[in-house]
Amino acid sequence: VGIDGHHRAIRPTIDARFSAMRRQSFFDLYCSGMAVLGDALAVFGGFLLATWLRLYSGLIPLLHEGAYPPFDLYVKGSAVATVLSLLLFRALGLYDRPQLGRFSEKVPRVIKAVGMSIILALAMANLVRTDPQFSRLTIGLSLFTVSGLVLIERYILFKVEICLASRQRRYSNVVIL
């Protein structure tokens, strides 16, 4: 007890705990922000990779030469599908922190979210009438490209998040009297 009657020994412990909570909140926000940015790049890249594989690589034979929308229309459609995918990922709780468990436990949730976003993209492509229409095979192929890129990105972020979390200082919530 200090001269003025206040307990001085407890005050630093409470400040340290609130400081730790602020650091944890910032860390969770940072990790969620990195996940959103990484998912946006992976989804957009996956759609563009599927477009390139289907229409421009020559690996998959084209049935109707020149009967596909121009590449810039696929880029715009990929951007819209990316935004819708991010909103869907948020609604399914993929950005909730902290992450608990192993990465293998998260794979089914990520695949489910990507599959739902591809269905959403297919519905969007059918609603938007272009002449010629978007290639449905390209959208189907994007299920594999987007899933692959998102899983790779999520695995890397998962490992980075665990590494960063292990380096944070820990504060004990035990009060010794």
PDB file of C-alpha atoms in Angstrom:
ATOM      1  CA  VAL A   1       0.000   0.000   0.000  1.00  0.00           C
ATOM      2  CA  GLY A   2       1.350   3.385  -1.000  1.00  0.00           C
ATOM      3  CA  ILE A   3       1.363   6.628   0.972  1.00  0.00           C
ATOM      4  CA  ASP A   4      -2.060   7.611  -0.358  1.00  0.00           C
ATOM      5  CA  GLY A   5      -3.562   4.207   0.458  1.00  0.00           C
ATOM      6  CA  HIS A   6      -3.634   2.773  -3.126  1.00  0.00           C
ATOM      7  CA  HIS A   7      -2.264  -0.614  -4.105  1.00  0.00           C
ATOM      8  CA  ARG A   8       0.643   0.045  -6.406  1.00  0.00           C
ATOM      9  CA  ALA A   9       1.714  -3.578  -6.993  1.00  0.00           C
ATOM     10  CA  ILE A  10      -1.473  -4.576  -8.832  1.00  0.00           C
ATOM     11  CA  ARG A  11      -1.570  -1.606 -11.239  1.00  0.00           C
ATOM     12  CA  PRO A  12       1.335  -2.710 -13.514  1.00  0.00           C
ATOM     13  CA  THR A  13      -0.193  -6.184 -13.808  1.00  0.00           C
ATOM     14  CA  ILE A  14      -3.535  -4.769 -14.989  1.00  0.00           C
ATOM     15  CA  ASP A  15      -1.844  -2.382 -17.456  1.00  0.00           C
ATOM     16  CA  ALA A  16       0.290  -5.234 -18.777  1.00  0.00           C
ATOM     17  CA  ARG A  17      -2.792  -7.403 -19.291  1.00  0.00           C
ATOM     18  CA  PHE A  18      -4.650  -4.657 -21.204  1.00  0.00           C
ATOM     19  CA  SER A  19      -1.534  -4.015 -23.253  1.00  0.00           C
ATOM     20  CA  ALA A  20      -1.366  -7.722 -24.086  1.00  0.00           C
ATOM     21  CA  MET A  21      -5.042  -7.669 -25.073  1.00  0.00           C
ATOM     22  CA  ARG A  22      -4.415  -4.704 -27.397  1.00  0.00           C
ATOM     23  CA  ARG A  23      -1.466  -6.530 -28.979  1.00  0.00           C
ATOM     24  CA  GLN A  24      -3.601  -9.677 -29.413  1.00  0.00           C
ATOM     25  CA  SER A  25      -6.430  -7.671 -31.004  1.00  0.00           C
ATOM     26  CA  PHE A  26      -3.993  -5.980 -33.375  1.00  0.00           C
ATOM     27  CA  PHE A  27      -2.417  -9.350 -34.189  1.00  0.00           C
ATOM     28  CA  ASP A  28      -5.833 -10.890 -34.919  1.00  0.00           C
ATOM     29  CA  LEU A  29      -6.780  -7.906 -37.081  1.00  0.00           C
ATOM     30  CA  TYR A  30      -3.465  -8.103 -38.932  1.00  0.00           C
ATOM     31  CA  CYS A  31      -3.866 -11.844 -39.577  1.00  0.00           C
ATOM     32  CA  SER A  32      -7.455 -11.401 -40.768  1.00  0.00           C
ATOM     33  CA  GLY A  33      -6.393  -8.569 -43.075  1.00  0.00           C
ATOM     34  CA  MET A  34      -3.594 -10.693 -44.527  1.00  0.00           C
ATOM     35  CA  ALA A  35      -6.074 -13.541 -45.061  1.00  0.00           C
ATOM     36  CA  VAL A  36      -8.474 -11.222 -46.926  1.00  0.00           C
ATOM     37  CA  LEU A  37      -5.680  -9.854 -49.108  1.00  0.00           C
ATOM     38  CA  GLY A  38      -4.252 -13.323 -49.751  1.00  0.00           C
ATOM     39  CA  ASP A  39      -7.680 -14.761 -50.558  1.00  0.00           C
ATOM     40  CA  ALA A  40      -8.407 -11.899 -52.955  1.00  0.00           C
ATOM     41  CA  LEU A  41      -5.159 -12.515 -54.835  1.00  0.00           C
ATOM     42  CA  ALA A  42      -5.638 -16.296 -54.830  1.00  0.00           C
ATOM     43  CA  VAL A  43      -9.277 -16.191 -56.021  1.00  0.00           C
ATOM     44  CA  PHE A  44      -8.609 -13.574 -58.699  1.00  0.00           C
ATOM     45  CA  GLY A  45      -5.470 -15.420 -59.826  1.00  0.00           C
ATOM     46  CA  GLY A  46      -7.325 -18.736 -59.845  1.00  0.00           C
ATOM     47  CA  PHE A  47     -10.047 -17.394 -62.124  1.00  0.00           C
ATOM     48  CA  LEU A  48      -7.484 -15.868 -64.487  1.00  0.00           C
ATOM     49  CA  LEU A  49      -5.397 -19.051 -64.465  1.00  0.00           C
ATOM     50  CA  ALA A  50      -8.484 -21.090 -65.390  1.00  0.00           C
ATOM     51  CA  THR A  51      -9.240 -18.640 -68.207  1.00  0.00           C
ATOM     52  CA  TRP A  52      -5.699 -18.873 -69.535  1.00  0.00           C
ATOM     53  CA  LEU A  53      -5.634 -22.684 -69.282  1.00  0.00           C
ATOM     54  CA  ARG A  54      -8.956 -23.047 -71.084  1.00  0.00           C
ATOM     55  CA  LEU A  55      -8.764 -20.408 -73.786  1.00  0.00           C
ATOM     56  CA  TYR A  56      -5.156 -19.409 -74.406  1.00  0.00           C
ATOM     57  CA  SER A  57      -2.763 -22.182 -73.384  1.00  0.00           C
ATOM     58  CA  GLY A  58      -3.711 -24.656 -76.095  1.00  0.00           C
ATOM     59  CA  LEU A  59      -3.837 -27.480 -73.535  1.00  0.00           C
ATOM     60  CA  ILE A  60      -7.605 -27.851 -73.867  1.00  0.00           C
ATOM     61  CA  PRO A  61      -8.932 -27.890 -77.431  1.00  0.00           C
ATOM     62  CA  LEU A  62     -11.440 -25.140 -78.246  1.00  0.00           C
ATOM     63  CA  LEU A  63     -14.714 -26.346 -79.726  1.00  0.00           C
ATOM     64  CA  HIS A  64     -15.679 -23.043 -81.303  1.00  0.00           C
ATOM     65  CA  GLU A  65     -12.771 -20.833 -82.317  1.00  0.00           C
ATOM     66  CA  GLY A  66     -13.425 -17.172 -81.510  1.00  0.00           C
ATOM     67  CA  ALA A  67     -16.754 -17.894 -79.772  1.00  0.00           C
ATOM     68  CA  TYR A  68     -15.611 -16.656 -76.372  1.00  0.00           C
ATOM     69  CA  PRO A  69     -15.728 -13.196 -74.777  1.00  0.00           C
ATOM     70  CA  PRO A  70     -12.530 -11.142 -74.852  1.00  0.00           C
ATOM     71  CA  PHE A  71     -10.002 -11.521 -72.043  1.00  0.00           C
ATOM     72  CA  ASP A  72     -10.801  -8.134 -70.485  1.00  0.00           C
ATOM     73  CA  LEU A  73     -14.387  -9.263 -69.912  1.00  0.00           C
ATOM     74  CA  TYR A  74     -13.050 -12.316 -68.064  1.00  0.00           C
ATOM     75  CA  VAL A  75     -10.866  -9.993 -65.960  1.00  0.00           C
ATOM     76  CA  LYS A  76     -13.887  -7.871 -65.007  1.00  0.00           C
ATOM     77  CA  GLY A  77     -15.952 -10.971 -64.258  1.00  0.00           C
ATOM     78  CA  SER A  78     -13.098 -12.354 -62.151  1.00  0.00           C
ATOM     79  CA  ALA A  79     -12.939  -9.124 -60.154  1.00  0.00           C
ATOM     80  CA  VAL A  80     -16.673  -9.253 -59.401  1.00  0.00           C
ATOM     81  CA  ALA A  81     -16.471 -12.969 -58.546  1.00  0.00           C
ATOM     82  CA  THR A  82     -13.530 -12.228 -56.235  1.00  0.00           C
ATOM     83  CA  VAL A  83     -15.509  -9.623 -54.279  1.00  0.00           C
ATOM     84  CA  LEU A  84     -18.479 -11.982 -53.992  1.00  0.00           C
ATOM     85  CA  SER A  85     -16.170 -14.795 -52.876  1.00  0.00           C
ATOM     86  CA  LEU A  86     -14.625 -12.641 -50.148  1.00  0.00           C
ATOM     87  CA  LEU A  87     -18.086 -11.723 -48.863  1.00  0.00           C
ATOM     88  CA  LEU A  88     -19.055 -15.396 -48.864  1.00  0.00           C
ATOM     89  CA  PHE A  89     -15.820 -16.362 -47.079  1.00  0.00           C
ATOM     90  CA  ARG A  90     -16.583 -13.741 -44.416  1.00  0.00           C
ATOM     91  CA  ALA A  91     -20.142 -15.029 -44.021  1.00  0.00           C
ATOM     92  CA  LEU A  92     -18.808 -18.575 -43.540  1.00  0.00           C
ATOM     93  CA  GLY A  93     -16.413 -17.416 -40.807  1.00  0.00           C
ATOM     94  CA  LEU A  94     -13.115 -18.022 -42.590  1.00  0.00           C
ATOM     95  CA  TYR A  95     -11.659 -14.784 -41.208  1.00  0.00           C
ATOM     96  CA  ASP A  96     -12.464 -15.447 -37.543  1.00  0.00           C
ATOM     97  CA  ARG A  97      -9.487 -15.362 -35.227  1.00  0.00           C
ATOM     98  CA  PRO A  98      -7.776 -16.913 -33.387  1.00  0.00           C
ATOM     99  CA  GLN A  99      -7.389 -20.057 -35.435  1.00  0.00           C
ATOM    100  CA  LEU A 100      -7.443 -23.195 -33.380  1.00  0.00           C
ATOM    101  CA  GLY A 101      -6.538 -26.721 -34.427  1.00  0.00           C
ATOM    102  CA  ARG A 102      -4.545 -28.166 -37.293  1.00  0.00           C
ATOM    103  CA  PHE A 103      -4.590 -26.960 -40.889  1.00  0.00           C
ATOM    104  CA  SER A 104      -6.040 -30.273 -42.106  1.00  0.00           C
ATOM    105  CA  GLU A 105      -9.178 -29.505 -40.097  1.00  0.00           C
ATOM    106  CA  LYS A 106      -9.677 -26.274 -42.068  1.00  0.00           C
ATOM    107  CA  VAL A 107      -9.387 -27.791 -45.559  1.00  0.00           C
ATOM    108  CA  PRO A 108     -13.039 -28.975 -45.820  1.00  0.00           C
ATOM    109  CA  ARG A 109     -14.347 -25.522 -44.808  1.00  0.00           C
ATOM    110  CA  VAL A 110     -12.116 -23.814 -47.378  1.00  0.00           C
ATOM    111  CA  ILE A 111     -13.121 -26.248 -50.157  1.00  0.00           C
ATOM    112  CA  LYS A 112     -16.804 -25.783 -49.257  1.00  0.00           C
ATOM    113  CA  ALA A 113     -16.427 -21.989 -49.387  1.00  0.00           C
ATOM    114  CA  VAL A 114     -14.600 -22.106 -52.728  1.00  0.00           C
ATOM    115  CA  GLY A 115     -17.188 -24.506 -54.164  1.00  0.00           C
ATOM    116  CA  MET A 116     -20.008 -22.206 -53.099  1.00  0.00           C
ATOM    117  CA  SER A 117     -18.213 -19.213 -54.617  1.00  0.00           C
ATOM    118  CA  ILE A 118     -17.766 -21.078 -57.914  1.00  0.00           C
ATOM    119  CA  ILE A 119     -21.503 -21.892 -57.945  1.00  0.00           C
ATOM    120  CA  LEU A 120     -22.147 -18.214 -57.287  1.00  0.00           C
ATOM    121  CA  ALA A 121     -19.818 -17.276 -60.167  1.00  0.00           C
ATOM    122  CA  LEU A 122     -21.597 -19.722 -62.477  1.00  0.00           C
ATOM    123  CA  ALA A 123     -24.970 -18.235 -61.544  1.00  0.00           C
ATOM    124  CA  MET A 124     -23.571 -14.748 -62.112  1.00  0.00           C
ATOM    125  CA  ALA A 125     -22.203 -15.759 -65.524  1.00  0.00           C
ATOM    126  CA  ASN A 126     -25.616 -17.117 -66.519  1.00  0.00           C
ATOM    127  CA  LEU A 127     -27.366 -13.942 -65.353  1.00  0.00           C
ATOM    128  CA  VAL A 128     -25.030 -11.647 -67.273  1.00  0.00           C
ATOM    129  CA  ARG A 129     -25.787 -12.024 -70.936  1.00  0.00           C
ATOM    130  CA  THR A 130     -22.767 -11.510 -73.129  1.00  0.00           C
ATOM    131  CA  ASP A 131     -22.375 -12.355 -76.760  1.00  0.00           C
ATOM    132  CA  PRO A 132     -20.639 -14.792 -76.883  1.00  0.00           C
ATOM    133  CA  GLN A 133     -21.314 -16.293 -73.441  1.00  0.00           C
ATOM    134  CA  PHE A 134     -18.741 -17.069 -70.763  1.00  0.00           C
ATOM    135  CA  SER A 135     -17.230 -20.532 -71.042  1.00  0.00           C
ATOM    136  CA  ARG A 136     -18.857 -22.785 -68.453  1.00  0.00           C
ATOM    137  CA  LEU A 137     -15.904 -25.149 -68.743  1.00  0.00           C
ATOM    138  CA  THR A 138     -13.629 -22.286 -67.715  1.00  0.00           C
ATOM    139  CA  ILE A 139     -15.758 -21.639 -64.642  1.00  0.00           C
ATOM    140  CA  GLY A 140     -15.735 -25.364 -63.830  1.00  0.00           C
ATOM    141  CA  LEU A 141     -11.953 -25.472 -64.260  1.00  0.00           C
ATOM    142  CA  SER A 142     -11.689 -22.515 -61.881  1.00  0.00           C
ATOM    143  CA  LEU A 143     -12.970 -24.787 -59.095  1.00  0.00           C
ATOM    144  CA  PHE A 144      -9.612 -26.569 -59.209  1.00  0.00           C
ATOM    145  CA  THR A 145      -7.398 -23.542 -59.821  1.00  0.00           C
ATOM    146  CA  VAL A 146      -9.056 -21.349 -57.187  1.00  0.00           C
ATOM    147  CA  SER A 147      -9.150 -24.209 -54.659  1.00  0.00           C
ATOM    148  CA  GLY A 148      -5.490 -24.980 -55.226  1.00  0.00           C
ATOM    149  CA  LEU A 149      -4.313 -21.394 -54.927  1.00  0.00           C
ATOM    150  CA  VAL A 150      -6.492 -20.630 -51.890  1.00  0.00           C
ATOM    151  CA  LEU A 151      -5.303 -23.776 -50.098  1.00  0.00           C
ATOM    152  CA  ILE A 152      -1.654 -22.964 -50.801  1.00  0.00           C
ATOM    153  CA  GLU A 153      -2.147 -19.374 -49.654  1.00  0.00           C
ATOM    154  CA  ARG A 154      -4.054 -20.440 -46.535  1.00  0.00           C
ATOM    155  CA  TYR A 155      -1.372 -22.996 -45.630  1.00  0.00           C
ATOM    156  CA  ILE A 156       1.378 -20.393 -45.915  1.00  0.00           C
ATOM    157  CA  LEU A 157      -0.602 -17.872 -43.848  1.00  0.00           C
ATOM    158  CA  PHE A 158      -1.408 -20.562 -41.268  1.00  0.00           C
ATOM    159  CA  LYS A 159       2.285 -21.362 -40.818  1.00  0.00           C
ATOM    160  CA  VAL A 160       3.238 -17.670 -40.655  1.00  0.00           C
ATOM    161  CA  GLU A 161       0.497 -16.988 -38.119  1.00  0.00           C
ATOM    162  CA  ILE A 162       1.656 -19.847 -35.899  1.00  0.00           C
ATOM    163  CA  CYS A 163       5.262 -18.676 -36.164  1.00  0.00           C
ATOM    164  CA  LEU A 164       4.340 -15.086 -35.262  1.00  0.00           C
ATOM    165  CA  ALA A 165       2.066 -16.197 -32.432  1.00  0.00           C
ATOM    166  CA  SER A 166       4.818 -18.326 -30.909  1.00  0.00           C
ATOM    167  CA  ARG A 167       7.126 -15.290 -30.798  1.00  0.00           C
ATOM    168  CA  GLN A 168       4.675 -13.075 -28.937  1.00  0.00           C
ATOM    169  CA  ARG A 169       5.276 -12.413 -25.271  1.00  0.00           C
ATOM    170  CA  ARG A 170       2.892 -14.205 -23.001  1.00  0.00           C
ATOM    171  CA  TYR A 171       1.444 -12.767 -19.827  1.00  0.00           C
ATOM    172  CA  SER A 172       0.213 -14.955 -17.067  1.00  0.00           C
ATOM    173  CA  ASN A 173      -3.209 -14.201 -15.638  1.00  0.00           C
ATOM    174  CA  VAL A 174      -2.169 -15.552 -12.236  1.00  0.00           C
ATOM    175  CA  VAL A 175      -2.136 -13.068  -9.367  1.00  0.00           C
ATOM    176  CA  ILE A 176       0.247 -14.005  -6.578  1.00  0.00           C
ATOM    177  CA  LEU A 177      -0.738 -12.697  -3.169  1.00  0.00           C
TER     178      LEU A 177
END
